[in-house]
Amino acid sequence: MVFRSLFPALVSAALGLLPGRVLAQTFSGTVVSGATQQGVPFVNIGLPRRGLGTVSDEQGRYHLTYNAAYATDTVRISSVGFRTQLLPFASLLAAPSIQFVPEEVALNEVSVTAAGAYRRTHTVGLDKPSSHLNFHMISNELGTEIGTIVHLDRRPALVQSLHVAVVKNEAGPLTFRLNLYRLDAKGVPTPEKLLAHDVFVTAQPQAGVLSVDLGSDRVVLDQDFLLALEWVKAPDGAPEADFTKRISFGGAMKAGGMQLYMRRTSQAAWIKPTFSSNVPMLGLRPALALYATVKD
């Protein structure tokens, strides 16, 4: 039962690492495709230095609360299939309608010539959560994300499906994006996504495993990665209530490299939560019940 007490400590430690913020003003804008002039849904917009960010809605509209003192900061605007934009925040404040330039997604795939190279089907990541540990998002802001490092013991691996274990959901239908991020040489998540298109799941008001089939996508990976869950949409017409304690995801204490990461909102820095325990941990770390089915 001791693990149940770890979550509040873990979250408070994570929040303690967040930068102080003075939020005074809100502005609105739209993100449209330069090719079609149609709104681009679920675009990540944020100031990485400040931990300020948001996600556009299905029509490309966004609202961002900010401090005017951050006008000289750089804002990052990104979405799969479009060229990432970096510009002074003052420029976005002056012209909040963003013309997004489409861009072909070039992924570093592994060429495997043998037709029967992928013989074993199994799961990677945490597919058996503990009944004693679960996790919540650390903020109620669009773009908040939680994820875990997934280790590939045999490479290359052909991704078949992605899964997330929902322990409870009292917040109504919530839409999340599943992201795969490349790791740098030190094993830290980079902004680079490994999927050629967005993948969404909607958590209904009950517990269970959410799954998405990627078998036809031919996603081939030859490295460990961060598998993360990002909140992008609340129920239509829902009041602005704190949902962070109303939906929770499975977890467990695991040995090895299954490092947990969190971030407060869109484009914010990733945080490795720290926590303490009154029992020896023996190399165990908290892991989130996000996992993939692969062939290798």
GROMACS .gro file of C-alpha atoms in nm:
model
  296
    1MET     CA    1   0.000   0.000   0.000
    2VAL     CA    2   0.293   0.232   0.034
    3PHE     CA    3   0.295   0.304  -0.338
    4ARG     CA    4  -0.042   0.479  -0.316
    5SER     CA    5   0.121   0.755  -0.115
    6LEU     CA    6   0.389   0.816  -0.376
    7PHE     CA    7   0.171   0.993  -0.631
    8PRO     CA    8   0.099   1.316  -0.438
    9ALA     CA    9   0.469   1.348  -0.356
   10LEU     CA   10   0.565   1.280  -0.715
   11VAL     CA   11   0.328   1.544  -0.851
   12SER     CA   12   0.424   1.806  -0.597
   13ALA     CA   13   0.789   1.749  -0.679
   14ALA     CA   14   0.716   1.790  -1.047
   15LEU     CA   15   0.519   2.109  -0.993
   16GLY     CA   16   0.799   2.246  -0.779
   17LEU     CA   17   1.025   2.238  -1.085
   18LEU     CA   18   0.792   2.449  -1.294
   19PRO     CA   19   0.891   2.812  -1.355
   20GLY     CA   20   0.701   3.083  -1.173
   21ARG     CA   21   0.448   3.257  -1.397
   22VAL     CA   22   0.251   3.578  -1.385
   23LEU     CA   23  -0.035   3.548  -1.631
   24ALA     CA   24  -0.208   3.872  -1.707
   25GLN     CA   25  -0.352   3.877  -2.058
   26THR     CA   26  -0.512   3.646  -2.313
   27PHE     CA   27  -0.514   3.673  -2.690
   28SER     CA   28  -0.671   3.462  -2.963
   29GLY     CA   29  -0.571   3.363  -3.313
   30THR     CA   30  -0.602   3.099  -3.581
   31VAL     CA   31  -0.369   2.858  -3.757
   32VAL     CA   32  -0.452   2.795  -4.123
   33SER     CA   33  -0.286   2.589  -4.392
   34GLY     CA   34  -0.109   2.806  -4.648
   35ALA     CA   35  -0.215   2.555  -4.915
   36THR     CA   36  -0.588   2.536  -4.841
   37GLN     CA   37  -0.659   2.832  -4.609
   38GLN     CA   38  -0.843   2.585  -4.385
   39GLY     CA   39  -0.792   2.578  -4.011
   40VAL     CA   40  -0.528   2.331  -3.888
   41PRO     CA   41  -0.651   2.130  -3.587
   42PHE     CA   42  -0.455   2.048  -3.271
   43VAL     CA   43  -0.144   2.255  -3.344
   44ASN     CA   44   0.107   2.293  -3.060
   45ILE     CA   45   0.180   2.658  -2.978
   46GLY     CA   46   0.401   2.761  -2.689
   47LEU     CA   47   0.694   2.943  -2.533
   48PRO     CA   48   0.942   2.668  -2.436
   49ARG     CA   49   1.135   2.888  -2.191
   50ARG     CA   50   0.825   2.987  -1.994
   51GLY     CA   51   0.615   2.673  -1.987
   52LEU     CA   52   0.331   2.861  -2.156
   53GLY     CA   53   0.139   2.692  -2.433
   54THR     CA   54  -0.183   2.565  -2.580
   55VAL     CA   55  -0.331   2.353  -2.860
   56SER     CA   56  -0.556   2.482  -3.137
   57ASP     CA   57  -0.909   2.345  -3.164
   58GLU     CA   58  -1.056   2.152  -3.456
   59GLN     CA   59  -1.104   2.473  -3.654
   60GLY     CA   60  -0.748   2.594  -3.591
   61ARG     CA   61  -0.850   2.853  -3.330
   62TYR     CA   62  -0.641   2.901  -3.018
   63HIS     CA   63  -0.634   3.110  -2.699
   64LEU     CA   64  -0.313   3.179  -2.508
   65THR     CA   65  -0.275   3.347  -2.170
   66TYR     CA   66   0.060   3.521  -2.129
   67ASN     CA   67   0.272   3.787  -1.962
   68ALA     CA   68   0.357   4.089  -2.179
   69ALA     CA   69   0.712   4.081  -2.040
   70TYR     CA   70   0.772   3.770  -2.253
   71ALA     CA   71   0.737   3.956  -2.584
   72THR     CA   72   1.105   3.901  -2.673
   73ASP     CA   73   1.085   3.524  -2.613
   74THR     CA   74   1.065   3.273  -2.896
   75VAL     CA   75   0.737   3.098  -2.966
   76ARG     CA   76   0.739   2.751  -3.123
   77ILE     CA   77   0.450   2.640  -3.346
   78SER     CA   78   0.448   2.281  -3.468
   79SER     CA   79   0.230   2.007  -3.611
   80VAL     CA   80   0.302   1.686  -3.799
   81GLY     CA   81   0.285   1.755  -4.171
   82PHE     CA   82   0.376   2.124  -4.143
   83ARG     CA   83   0.700   2.318  -4.122
   84THR     CA   84   0.782   2.411  -3.761
   85GLN     CA   85   0.785   2.788  -3.706
   86LEU     CA   86   1.005   2.974  -3.456
   87LEU     CA   87   0.938   3.345  -3.423
   88PRO     CA   88   0.953   3.626  -3.167
   89PHE     CA   89   0.648   3.617  -2.944
   90ALA     CA   90   0.595   3.988  -3.020
   91SER     CA   91   0.543   3.894  -3.385
   92LEU     CA   92   0.270   3.648  -3.293
   93LEU     CA   93   0.103   3.907  -3.070
   94ALA     CA   94   0.104   4.153  -3.360
   95ALA     CA   95  -0.025   3.899  -3.616
   96PRO     CA   96  -0.198   3.610  -3.435
   97SER     CA   97  -0.327   3.451  -3.757
   98ILE     CA   98  -0.063   3.196  -3.858
   99GLN     CA   99  -0.007   3.074  -4.213
  100PHE     CA  100   0.124   2.719  -4.176
  101VAL     CA  101   0.337   2.577  -4.459
  102PRO     CA  102   0.271   2.208  -4.539
  103GLU     CA  103   0.577   1.985  -4.541
  104GLU     CA  104   0.630   1.622  -4.627
  105VAL     CA  105   0.724   1.413  -4.327
  106ALA     CA  106   1.056   1.237  -4.383
  107LEU     CA  107   1.108   0.965  -4.124
  108ASN     CA  108   1.432   0.776  -4.073
  109GLU     CA  109   1.305   0.427  -4.145
  110VAL     CA  110   1.503   0.104  -4.139
  111SER     CA  111   1.509  -0.097  -4.461
  112VAL     CA  112   1.455  -0.467  -4.405
  113THR     CA  113   1.476  -0.679  -4.717
  114ALA     CA  114   1.362  -1.015  -4.583
  115ALA     CA  115   0.985  -1.047  -4.611
  116GLY     CA  116   0.965  -1.263  -4.298
  117ALA     CA  117   1.206  -1.058  -4.089
  118TYR     CA  118   0.945  -0.977  -3.824
  119ARG     CA  119   0.864  -1.311  -3.664
  120ARG     CA  120   0.780  -1.234  -3.299
  121THR     CA  121   0.475  -1.034  -3.188
  122HIS     CA  122   0.489  -0.900  -2.833
  123THR     CA  123   0.443  -0.585  -2.624
  124VAL     CA  124   0.701  -0.328  -2.519
  125GLY     CA  125   0.641  -0.086  -2.235
  126LEU     CA  126   0.426  -0.143  -1.928
  127ASP     CA  127   0.130  -0.364  -2.021
  128LYS     CA  128   0.050  -0.494  -1.670
  129PRO     CA  129  -0.012  -0.199  -1.435
  130SER     CA  130  -0.015  -0.240  -1.059
  131SER     CA  131  -0.333  -0.194  -0.855
  132HIS     CA  132  -0.131   0.016  -0.608
  133LEU     CA  133  -0.008   0.299  -0.833
  134ASN     CA  134  -0.166   0.529  -1.086
  135PHE     CA  135  -0.096   0.871  -1.237
  136HIS     CA  136  -0.274   1.191  -1.330
  137MET     CA  137  -0.181   1.475  -1.563
  138ILE     CA  138   0.009   1.751  -1.380
  139SER     CA  139  -0.194   2.038  -1.523
  140ASN     CA  140  -0.534   2.128  -1.664
  141GLU     CA  141  -0.385   2.302  -1.970
  142LEU     CA  142  -0.418   2.187  -2.330
  143GLY     CA  143  -0.101   2.015  -2.439
  144THR     CA  144  -0.018   1.874  -2.096
  145GLU     CA  145   0.159   1.543  -2.147
  146ILE     CA  146   0.274   1.236  -1.959
  147GLY     CA  147   0.489   0.958  -2.101
  148THR     CA  148   0.739   0.682  -2.041
  149ILE     CA  149   1.055   0.561  -2.212
  150VAL     CA  150   0.993   0.239  -2.405
  151HIS     CA  151   1.289   0.005  -2.455
  152LEU     CA  152   1.323  -0.212  -2.765
  153ASP     CA  153   1.512  -0.526  -2.674
  154ARG     CA  154   1.532  -0.638  -3.040
  155ARG     CA  155   1.570  -0.401  -3.334
  156PRO     CA  156   1.433  -0.308  -3.580
  157ALA     CA  157   1.073  -0.336  -3.463
  158LEU     CA  158   0.755  -0.294  -3.667
  159VAL     CA  159   0.487  -0.114  -3.465
  160GLN     CA  160   0.144  -0.279  -3.478
  161SER     CA  161  -0.059  -0.084  -3.223
  162LEU     CA  162  -0.041   0.157  -2.928
  163HIS     CA  163  -0.226   0.125  -2.596
  164VAL     CA  164  -0.297   0.320  -2.276
  165ALA     CA  165  -0.456   0.184  -1.958
  166VAL     CA  166  -0.721   0.414  -1.809
  167VAL     CA  167  -0.790   0.334  -1.442
  168LYS     CA  168  -1.082   0.572  -1.400
  169ASN     CA  169  -1.247   0.858  -1.588
  170GLU     CA  170  -1.499   1.084  -1.415
  171ALA     CA  171  -1.433   1.379  -1.647
  172GLY     CA  172  -1.639   1.273  -1.948
  173PRO     CA  173  -1.504   1.210  -2.299
  174LEU     CA  174  -1.148   1.345  -2.323
  175THR     CA  175  -0.943   1.334  -2.643
  176PHE     CA  176  -0.572   1.260  -2.629
  177ARG     CA  177  -0.295   1.242  -2.887
  178LEU     CA  178  -0.048   0.955  -2.868
  179ASN     CA  179   0.304   1.075  -2.952
  180LEU     CA  180   0.628   0.888  -3.016
  181TYR     CA  181   0.934   1.108  -2.959
  182ARG     CA  182   1.291   1.046  -3.065
  183LEU     CA  183   1.550   1.041  -2.785
  184ASP     CA  184   1.884   1.221  -2.800
  185ALA     CA  185   2.223   1.062  -2.731
  186LYS     CA  186   2.162   1.096  -2.355
  187GLY     CA  187   1.820   0.933  -2.369
  188VAL     CA  188   1.629   1.260  -2.325
  189PRO     CA  189   1.314   1.325  -2.537
  190THR     CA  190   1.360   1.559  -2.834
  191PRO     CA  191   1.081   1.755  -3.011
  192GLU     CA  192   1.105   1.518  -3.310
  193LYS     CA  193   0.801   1.296  -3.354
  194LEU     CA  194   0.835   0.949  -3.505
  195LEU     CA  195   0.483   0.913  -3.648
  196ALA     CA  196   0.396   1.050  -3.991
  197HIS     CA  197   0.047   1.159  -3.882
  198ASP     CA  198  -0.144   1.237  -3.564
  199VAL     CA  199  -0.293   0.948  -3.368
  200PHE     CA  200  -0.586   1.019  -3.134
  201VAL     CA  201  -0.777   0.824  -2.870
  202THR     CA  202  -1.086   0.931  -2.677
  203ALA     CA  203  -1.129   0.821  -2.317
  204GLN     CA  204  -1.495   0.758  -2.238
  205PRO     CA  205  -1.628   0.776  -1.879
  206GLN     CA  206  -1.512   0.431  -1.777
  207ALA     CA  207  -1.195   0.235  -1.713
  208GLY     CA  208  -1.029   0.021  -1.977
  209VAL     CA  209  -0.749   0.001  -2.231
  210LEU     CA  210  -0.753   0.246  -2.523
  211SER     CA  211  -0.590   0.109  -2.838
  212VAL     CA  212  -0.511   0.233  -3.187
  213ASP     CA  213  -0.410   0.015  -3.482
  214LEU     CA  214  -0.098   0.121  -3.675
  215GLY     CA  215  -0.048  -0.201  -3.870
  216SER     CA  216  -0.100  -0.036  -4.209
  217ASP     CA  217   0.138   0.253  -4.132
  218ARG     CA  218   0.458   0.046  -4.153
  219VAL     CA  219   0.621   0.231  -3.863
  220VAL     CA  220   0.968   0.079  -3.824
  221LEU     CA  221   1.183   0.179  -3.525
  222ASP     CA  222   1.543   0.097  -3.445
  223GLN     CA  223   1.582   0.287  -3.118
  224ASP     CA  224   1.419   0.340  -2.780
  225PHE     CA  225   1.158   0.617  -2.771
  226LEU     CA  226   0.926   0.816  -2.548
  227LEU     CA  227   0.562   0.709  -2.577
  228ALA     CA  228   0.349   0.996  -2.446
  229LEU     CA  229  -0.017   1.087  -2.396
  230GLU     CA  230  -0.113   1.451  -2.468
  231TRP     CA  231  -0.447   1.611  -2.376
  232VAL     CA  232  -0.587   1.803  -2.676
  233LYS     CA  233  -0.966   1.832  -2.634
  234ALA     CA  234  -1.227   1.849  -2.357
  235PRO     CA  235  -1.593   1.753  -2.394
  236ASP     CA  236  -1.794   2.004  -2.598
  237GLY     CA  237  -1.952   2.263  -2.372
  238ALA     CA  238  -1.775   2.133  -2.062
  239PRO     CA  239  -1.718   2.386  -1.784
  240GLU     CA  240  -1.361   2.488  -1.707
  241ALA     CA  241  -1.320   2.245  -1.420
  242ASP     CA  242  -1.002   2.077  -1.305
  243PHE     CA  243  -1.001   1.729  -1.459
  244THR     CA  244  -0.651   1.628  -1.348
  245LYS     CA  245  -0.774   1.425  -1.050
  246ARG     CA  246  -1.081   1.295  -1.232
  247ILE     CA  247  -0.895   1.078  -1.482
  248SER     CA  248  -0.607   0.849  -1.395
  249PHE     CA  249  -0.382   0.608  -1.580
  250GLY     CA  250  -0.224   0.281  -1.473
  251GLY     CA  251   0.133   0.257  -1.350
  252ALA     CA  252   0.381   0.039  -1.165
  253MET     CA  253   0.729   0.044  -1.017
  254LYS     CA  254   0.966  -0.116  -1.266
  255ALA     CA  255   1.339  -0.178  -1.298
  256GLY     CA  256   1.539  -0.072  -1.601
  257GLY     CA  257   1.511   0.230  -1.826
  258MET     CA  258   1.136   0.299  -1.811
  259GLN     CA  259   1.182   0.660  -1.703
  260LEU     CA  260   0.866   0.865  -1.646
  261TYR     CA  261   0.841   1.213  -1.803
  262MET     CA  262   0.580   1.488  -1.767
  263ARG     CA  263   0.524   1.837  -1.902
  264ARG     CA  264   0.277   2.103  -1.806
  265THR     CA  265   0.160   2.223  -2.144
  266SER     CA  266   0.233   2.250  -2.516
  267GLN     CA  267   0.605   2.301  -2.600
  268ALA     CA  268   0.703   2.314  -2.229
  269ALA     CA  269   1.018   2.144  -2.105
  270TRP     CA  270   0.998   1.778  -2.007
  271ILE     CA  271   1.031   1.706  -1.634
  272LYS     CA  272   1.161   1.388  -1.475
  273PRO     CA  273   0.961   1.370  -1.150
  274THR     CA  274   1.151   1.285  -0.835
  275PHE     CA  275   1.003   1.122  -0.527
  276SER     CA  276   1.102   0.957  -0.204
  277SER     CA  277   0.987   0.642  -0.029
  278ASN     CA  278   1.008   0.500   0.321
  279VAL     CA  279   1.114   0.162   0.180
  280PRO     CA  280   1.421   0.069  -0.029
  281MET     CA  281   1.339   0.106  -0.399
  282LEU     CA  282   1.612  -0.134  -0.521
  283GLY     CA  283   1.646   0.042  -0.855
  284LEU     CA  284   1.272   0.060  -0.922
  285ARG     CA  285   1.122   0.359  -1.100
  286PRO     CA  286   0.762   0.466  -1.163
  287ALA     CA  287   0.641   0.371  -1.511
  288LEU     CA  288   0.321   0.464  -1.691
  289ALA     CA  289   0.098   0.196  -1.849
  290LEU     CA  290   0.158   0.308  -2.206
  291TYR     CA  291   0.274   0.027  -2.432
  292ALA     CA  292   0.309  -0.083  -2.793
  293THR     CA  293   0.252  -0.411  -2.970
  294VAL     CA  294   0.541  -0.472  -3.211
  295LYS     CA  295   0.683  -0.734  -3.441
  296ASP     CA  296   1.058  -0.792  -3.435
   0.00000   0.00000   0.00000
